[in-house]
Amino acid sequence: MNLRDRKRSSEIDPDVDSEVIVAGWVQTIRKKGKIAFILLRDRAGIVQITAMKNEMGEESYNALTKVQRESVLAVRGKVQKSEYVKRGFEILPEEWAVLNGADAPLPMGVVDKVNVELDTRLDNRFLDLRREEVLSVFALKSMMLSAIRSSLEGSGFVEVQTPKILKSGAEGGATLFQLDYFGEKAYLAQSPQLFKQILMSSGLERVYEIAPAFRAELSDTTRHLSEFTSLDFELSFIKSQDDVMDVVEDMLDTAIKAAMENGQHQLKTLGIDLKAPKRPYPRITFEEAKAMLEERGKKVEDDLDTEGEKILGNIMEEKVYDAYFVVEYPEAEKPFYIMEKNGTPWSYSFDLEFRGQELASGGQREHRPDVLEERMRKKGLNPADFEFYLKAFRYGMPPHGGVGIGVERLVQKALGLDNVREATLFPRDRFRLVP
RNA sequence: GCCCCGAUGGUGUAGCGGCCUAUCAUCCAGGCCUGUCGAGCCUGGGACACGGAUUCAAAUUCCGUUCGGGGCGCCA
């Protein structure tokens, strides 16, 4: 039996194939005396192997029907049309081999009729991913990222990689993981922010990066991870932050439409009726948002809290807007690299909100070195610590802006998942470092 | 970092001081069945997180440890 000749379950055509080799995981064996039905699963689907004692001989039949669930099994056999089987055909085994047996009992059931808690699932992610609905999330994530890449490439963005081991962080250092770098203190990058901006000075004009970001926040919520995938981009020669939001909107729209188009099967598996958010995404100023919330009796101080975010999400949902921008936050709430709206307490910043949750944060950057240094001091930072960054601003830095988007949050919200960990293969959080 | 809550077979649970040699389902093992498809039926197997305390008696109450769950803050 040569496995190179194996057919994936979805490729078998009973009108054409008379004999096939299939291989996959044994999902269930329904033994019924002298006949047994084995459901063999591969990534593409499931085929039924029908084993008959009188055809195969007692010894082979007994051995085959004793194989443990989730073992890897290869079968060569006749393809036979059958009205008994849902797919219209079955495979009558002529030769079979267990490529790798599974221990029993399984640490968690793949098709058992009992719930499994997320924690148990994550401890046994390899088994969890054997479930079609779990795998579907990651197939859809891949489709969305692929669409985002083409969308950005089509708009003239260049993909870049920036260092994840840094001497200093983007905003000081409170949320950084510290590590030992040949005897010197170093940190894991919480964002590619400073490097994206340095690249604006290089003349690349438009760059994007899809890479991990690390946050040592002691957060323990359904929307935080210690390591997440950050989709960042930065573009030069913008007139205002509206130019950045335009790209974000196009990108999100493309990503969701790609999932709708290419992921129909997966969406059906998950039972999700995915719809692209209504465009254009409204752009509400912070002050307007504050007024809308206060109208509902919700006090707003300097920033939107989680409750405020959710209420605003509900208000916008009533107007059939799933996605919207909140723009011009108080500059005091925003990092040093954001441009102030001169003469006002506001800033040229925006958050992308999706059904009441922050998905992305961006804005126009301060590109004038003297103003930038002043802002750093205002935020309690020492410009001398950021010399490698400030240097790039002194020899020709174009006006620019950009954004950082949480990829797992995007997938979580788009697919309506309860927990961001569901959108992460091997999540890292405050309590989880393994697997 | 703060506030709540929880830990019972491999998995998911019932239990709320003595009626627990601990319930049910799933699972595993064995048996019956040649058309199953959440197969069915019969028999059997397997657990009170750890350490201490209270009590005649602790799965059950109390304290600590470890590990989880939800929320807040912070953020993507």
PDB file of C-alpha atoms in Angstrom, chain A residues 202-365:
ATOM      1  CA  SER A 202      13.436  55.198   4.933  1.00  0.00           C
ATOM      2  CA  GLY A 203      11.220  56.001   1.990  1.00  0.00           C
ATOM      3  CA  LEU A 204       9.347  52.691   1.924  1.00  0.00           C
ATOM      4  CA  GLU A 205       6.218  54.840   2.250  1.00  0.00           C
ATOM      5  CA  ARG A 206       3.856  52.007   3.089  1.00  0.00           C
ATOM      6  CA  VAL A 207       4.745  49.033   5.267  1.00  0.00           C
ATOM      7  CA  TYR A 208       2.851  46.331   7.089  1.00  0.00           C
ATOM      8  CA  GLU A 209       3.771  43.591   9.485  1.00  0.00           C
ATOM      9  CA  ILE A 210       1.893  40.590  10.819  1.00  0.00           C
ATOM     10  CA  ALA A 211       3.843  39.377  13.803  1.00  0.00           C
ATOM     11  CA  PRO A 212       3.627  38.512  17.488  1.00  0.00           C
ATOM     12  CA  ALA A 213       3.425  41.205  20.138  1.00  0.00           C
ATOM     13  CA  PHE A 214       4.006  40.591  23.826  1.00  0.00           C
ATOM     14  CA  ARG A 215       2.210  42.218  26.731  1.00  0.00           C
ATOM     15  CA  ALA A 216       3.079  41.492  30.327  1.00  0.00           C
ATOM     16  CA  GLU A 217      -0.257  42.840  31.509  1.00  0.00           C
ATOM     17  CA  LEU A 218      -1.808  40.931  34.391  1.00  0.00           C
ATOM     18  CA  SER A 219      -5.035  40.776  32.437  1.00  0.00           C
ATOM     19  CA  ASP A 220      -7.258  37.797  32.878  1.00  0.00           C
ATOM     20  CA  THR A 221     -10.174  38.285  30.546  1.00  0.00           C
ATOM     21  CA  THR A 222     -11.767  36.684  27.518  1.00  0.00           C
ATOM     22  CA  ARG A 223     -10.146  39.263  25.233  1.00  0.00           C
ATOM     23  CA  HIS A 224      -6.531  39.459  26.425  1.00  0.00           C
ATOM     24  CA  LEU A 225      -3.478  37.381  25.593  1.00  0.00           C
ATOM     25  CA  SER A 226       0.130  37.738  26.689  1.00  0.00           C
ATOM     26  CA  GLU A 227       1.190  36.991  23.138  1.00  0.00           C
ATOM     27  CA  PHE A 228      -1.011  37.954  20.235  1.00  0.00           C
ATOM     28  CA  THR A 229      -0.673  38.542  16.532  1.00  0.00           C
ATOM     29  CA  SER A 230      -0.471  42.199  15.726  1.00  0.00           C
ATOM     30  CA  LEU A 231      -1.364  43.403  12.276  1.00  0.00           C
ATOM     31  CA  ASP A 232       0.352  46.730  11.933  1.00  0.00           C
ATOM     32  CA  PHE A 233       0.658  49.100   9.084  1.00  0.00           C
ATOM     33  CA  GLU A 234       1.985  52.583   8.591  1.00  0.00           C
ATOM     34  CA  LEU A 235       1.738  54.914   5.598  1.00  0.00           C
ATOM     35  CA  SER A 236       3.411  58.141   4.603  1.00  0.00           C
ATOM     36  CA  PHE A 237       2.180  61.361   3.040  1.00  0.00           C
ATOM     37  CA  ILE A 238      -1.239  61.220   4.613  1.00  0.00           C
ATOM     38  CA  LYS A 239      -3.399  64.296   4.709  1.00  0.00           C
ATOM     39  CA  SER A 240      -5.088  63.229   7.927  1.00  0.00           C
ATOM     40  CA  GLN A 241      -5.903  60.175   9.969  1.00  0.00           C
ATOM     41  CA  ASP A 242      -8.898  59.659   7.703  1.00  0.00           C
ATOM     42  CA  ASP A 243      -6.486  58.225   5.134  1.00  0.00           C
ATOM     43  CA  VAL A 244      -5.476  55.573   7.652  1.00  0.00           C
ATOM     44  CA  MET A 245      -9.057  54.739   8.548  1.00  0.00           C
ATOM     45  CA  ASP A 246      -9.879  54.342   4.859  1.00  0.00           C
ATOM     46  CA  VAL A 247      -7.265  51.606   4.576  1.00  0.00           C
ATOM     47  CA  VAL A 248      -8.462  49.922   7.777  1.00  0.00           C
ATOM     48  CA  GLU A 249     -12.029  49.924   6.541  1.00  0.00           C
ATOM     49  CA  ASP A 250     -11.098  48.470   3.139  1.00  0.00           C
ATOM     50  CA  MET A 251      -8.970  45.853   4.765  1.00  0.00           C
ATOM     51  CA  LEU A 252     -11.589  44.692   7.263  1.00  0.00           C
ATOM     52  CA  ASP A 253     -14.236  44.625   4.569  1.00  0.00           C
ATOM     53  CA  THR A 254     -11.994  42.562   2.295  1.00  0.00           C
ATOM     54  CA  ALA A 255     -11.141  40.142   5.094  1.00  0.00           C
ATOM     55  CA  ILE A 256     -14.742  39.466   6.040  1.00  0.00           C
ATOM     56  CA  LYS A 257     -15.909  39.168   2.461  1.00  0.00           C
ATOM     57  CA  ALA A 258     -13.101  36.708   1.737  1.00  0.00           C
ATOM     58  CA  ALA A 259     -14.232  34.555   4.654  1.00  0.00           C
ATOM     59  CA  MET A 260     -17.828  34.740   3.417  1.00  0.00           C
ATOM     60  CA  GLU A 261     -16.809  33.720  -0.066  1.00  0.00           C
ATOM     61  CA  ASN A 262     -14.090  31.144   0.511  1.00  0.00           C
ATOM     62  CA  GLY A 263     -15.197  29.868   3.879  1.00  0.00           C
ATOM     63  CA  GLN A 264     -18.805  28.960   3.251  1.00  0.00           C
ATOM     64  CA  HIS A 265     -18.239  25.385   4.319  1.00  0.00           C
ATOM     65  CA  GLN A 266     -16.472  26.410   7.543  1.00  0.00           C
ATOM     66  CA  LEU A 267     -19.060  29.063   8.371  1.00  0.00           C
ATOM     67  CA  LYS A 268     -21.798  26.504   7.922  1.00  0.00           C
ATOM     68  CA  THR A 269     -19.943  24.083  10.183  1.00  0.00           C
ATOM     69  CA  LEU A 270     -19.765  26.794  12.830  1.00  0.00           C
ATOM     70  CA  GLY A 271     -23.353  27.879  12.225  1.00  0.00           C
ATOM     71  CA  ILE A 272     -22.305  31.470  11.640  1.00  0.00           C
ATOM     72  CA  ASP A 273     -24.202  33.860   9.427  1.00  0.00           C
ATOM     73  CA  LEU A 274     -21.332  36.204   8.682  1.00  0.00           C
ATOM     74  CA  LYS A 275     -22.143  39.632   7.325  1.00  0.00           C
ATOM     75  CA  ALA A 276     -19.782  42.409   6.355  1.00  0.00           C
ATOM     76  CA  PRO A 277     -20.326  45.484   8.549  1.00  0.00           C
ATOM     77  CA  LYS A 278     -22.307  48.257   6.923  1.00  0.00           C
ATOM     78  CA  ARG A 279     -20.162  50.858   5.181  1.00  0.00           C
ATOM     79  CA  PRO A 280     -18.995  53.476   5.491  1.00  0.00           C
ATOM     80  CA  TYR A 281     -18.044  52.806   9.109  1.00  0.00           C
ATOM     81  CA  PRO A 282     -19.241  55.817  11.081  1.00  0.00           C
ATOM     82  CA  ARG A 283     -16.541  58.041  12.548  1.00  0.00           C
ATOM     83  CA  ILE A 284     -17.716  59.356  15.886  1.00  0.00           C
ATOM     84  CA  THR A 285     -15.630  61.792  17.840  1.00  0.00           C
ATOM     85  CA  PHE A 286     -14.893  60.992  21.452  1.00  0.00           C
ATOM     86  CA  GLU A 287     -16.985  63.990  22.469  1.00  0.00           C
ATOM     87  CA  GLU A 288     -19.935  62.746  20.439  1.00  0.00           C
ATOM     88  CA  ALA A 289     -19.576  59.264  21.913  1.00  0.00           C
ATOM     89  CA  LYS A 290     -19.464  60.784  25.381  1.00  0.00           C
ATOM     90  CA  ALA A 291     -22.658  62.745  24.694  1.00  0.00           C
ATOM     91  CA  MET A 292     -24.392  59.627  23.325  1.00  0.00           C
ATOM     92  CA  LEU A 293     -23.469  57.677  26.442  1.00  0.00           C
ATOM     93  CA  GLU A 294     -24.421  60.397  28.856  1.00  0.00           C
ATOM     94  CA  GLU A 295     -27.789  60.524  27.168  1.00  0.00           C
ATOM     95  CA  ARG A 296     -28.162  56.926  28.358  1.00  0.00           C
ATOM     96  CA  GLY A 297     -27.095  57.847  31.839  1.00  0.00           C
ATOM     97  CA  LYS A 298     -23.547  56.565  31.498  1.00  0.00           C
ATOM     98  CA  LYS A 299     -20.896  58.855  32.939  1.00  0.00           C
ATOM     99  CA  VAL A 300     -17.729  59.165  30.892  1.00  0.00           C
ATOM    100  CA  GLU A 301     -14.507  60.470  32.386  1.00  0.00           C
ATOM    101  CA  ASP A 302     -11.286  60.632  30.391  1.00  0.00           C
ATOM    102  CA  ASP A 303     -11.714  57.423  28.447  1.00  0.00           C
ATOM    103  CA  LEU A 304     -14.357  54.882  27.543  1.00  0.00           C
ATOM    104  CA  ASP A 305     -14.423  52.058  30.075  1.00  0.00           C
ATOM    105  CA  THR A 306     -15.502  48.532  29.216  1.00  0.00           C
ATOM    106  CA  GLU A 307     -19.109  49.257  30.120  1.00  0.00           C
ATOM    107  CA  GLY A 308     -19.119  52.436  28.055  1.00  0.00           C
ATOM    108  CA  GLU A 309     -17.653  50.568  25.126  1.00  0.00           C
ATOM    109  CA  LYS A 310     -20.394  47.942  25.342  1.00  0.00           C
ATOM    110  CA  ILE A 311     -23.201  50.480  25.649  1.00  0.00           C
ATOM    111  CA  LEU A 312     -21.838  52.369  22.666  1.00  0.00           C
ATOM    112  CA  GLY A 313     -21.742  49.046  20.822  1.00  0.00           C
ATOM    113  CA  ASN A 314     -25.431  48.560  21.573  1.00  0.00           C
ATOM    114  CA  ILE A 315     -26.309  52.079  20.462  1.00  0.00           C
ATOM    115  CA  MET A 316     -24.488  51.554  17.176  1.00  0.00           C
ATOM    116  CA  GLU A 317     -26.043  48.133  16.716  1.00  0.00           C
ATOM    117  CA  GLU A 318     -29.460  49.732  16.904  1.00  0.00           C
ATOM    118  CA  LYS A 319     -28.352  51.826  13.947  1.00  0.00           C
ATOM    119  CA  VAL A 320     -27.179  48.587  12.244  1.00  0.00           C
ATOM    120  CA  TYR A 321     -23.517  49.492  12.452  1.00  0.00           C
ATOM    121  CA  ASP A 322     -21.280  46.642  13.618  1.00  0.00           C
ATOM    122  CA  ALA A 323     -18.050  48.490  12.980  1.00  0.00           C
ATOM    123  CA  TYR A 324     -17.291  52.130  13.698  1.00  0.00           C
ATOM    124  CA  PHE A 325     -14.450  54.408  14.617  1.00  0.00           C
ATOM    125  CA  VAL A 326     -14.205  56.524  17.728  1.00  0.00           C
ATOM    126  CA  VAL A 327     -11.876  59.388  16.817  1.00  0.00           C
ATOM    127  CA  GLU A 328     -10.087  62.252  18.510  1.00  0.00           C
ATOM    128  CA  TYR A 329      -9.516  60.853  21.965  1.00  0.00           C
ATOM    129  CA  PRO A 330      -8.112  63.144  24.642  1.00  0.00           C
ATOM    130  CA  GLU A 331      -4.398  63.455  23.939  1.00  0.00           C
ATOM    131  CA  ALA A 332      -3.682  62.785  27.602  1.00  0.00           C
ATOM    132  CA  GLU A 333      -4.970  59.228  27.146  1.00  0.00           C
ATOM    133  CA  LYS A 334      -2.855  58.512  24.089  1.00  0.00           C
ATOM    134  CA  PRO A 335       0.819  57.593  23.693  1.00  0.00           C
ATOM    135  CA  PHE A 336       3.517  60.150  22.909  1.00  0.00           C
ATOM    136  CA  TYR A 337       3.751  59.347  19.204  1.00  0.00           C
ATOM    137  CA  ILE A 338       0.151  60.419  18.514  1.00  0.00           C
ATOM    138  CA  MET A 339      -0.286  63.904  17.053  1.00  0.00           C
ATOM    139  CA  GLU A 340      -2.159  66.403  19.173  1.00  0.00           C
ATOM    140  CA  LYS A 341      -5.024  68.376  17.692  1.00  0.00           C
ATOM    141  CA  ASN A 342      -3.260  71.634  18.312  1.00  0.00           C
ATOM    142  CA  GLY A 343      -4.860  74.024  20.719  1.00  0.00           C
ATOM    143  CA  THR A 344      -7.369  71.429  21.933  1.00  0.00           C
ATOM    144  CA  PRO A 345      -7.302  68.637  24.513  1.00  0.00           C
ATOM    145  CA  TRP A 346      -7.881  66.150  21.686  1.00  0.00           C
ATOM    146  CA  SER A 347      -5.615  64.114  19.430  1.00  0.00           C
ATOM    147  CA  TYR A 348      -5.587  62.743  15.894  1.00  0.00           C
ATOM    148  CA  SER A 349      -6.239  59.237  17.130  1.00  0.00           C
ATOM    149  CA  PHE A 350      -8.853  56.604  16.476  1.00  0.00           C
ATOM    150  CA  ASP A 351     -10.012  53.246  17.785  1.00  0.00           C
ATOM    151  CA  LEU A 352     -11.791  50.767  15.597  1.00  0.00           C
ATOM    152  CA  GLU A 353     -14.663  49.302  17.548  1.00  0.00           C
ATOM    153  CA  PHE A 354     -16.379  46.119  16.488  1.00  0.00           C
ATOM    154  CA  ARG A 355     -19.594  45.141  18.282  1.00  0.00           C
ATOM    155  CA  GLY A 356     -18.607  46.942  21.437  1.00  0.00           C
ATOM    156  CA  GLN A 357     -14.984  45.842  21.571  1.00  0.00           C
ATOM    157  CA  GLU A 358     -11.805  47.609  20.660  1.00  0.00           C
ATOM    158  CA  LEU A 359     -10.163  45.912  17.716  1.00  0.00           C
ATOM    159  CA  ALA A 360      -7.590  48.395  16.581  1.00  0.00           C
ATOM    160  CA  SER A 361      -5.972  51.600  17.618  1.00  0.00           C
ATOM    161  CA  GLY A 362      -4.237  54.120  15.405  1.00  0.00           C
ATOM    162  CA  GLY A 363      -3.943  57.670  14.241  1.00  0.00           C
ATOM    163  CA  GLN A 364      -1.742  60.288  12.741  1.00  0.00           C
ATOM    164  CA  ARG A 365       1.763  60.318  14.193  1.00  0.00           C
TER     165      ARG A 365
END
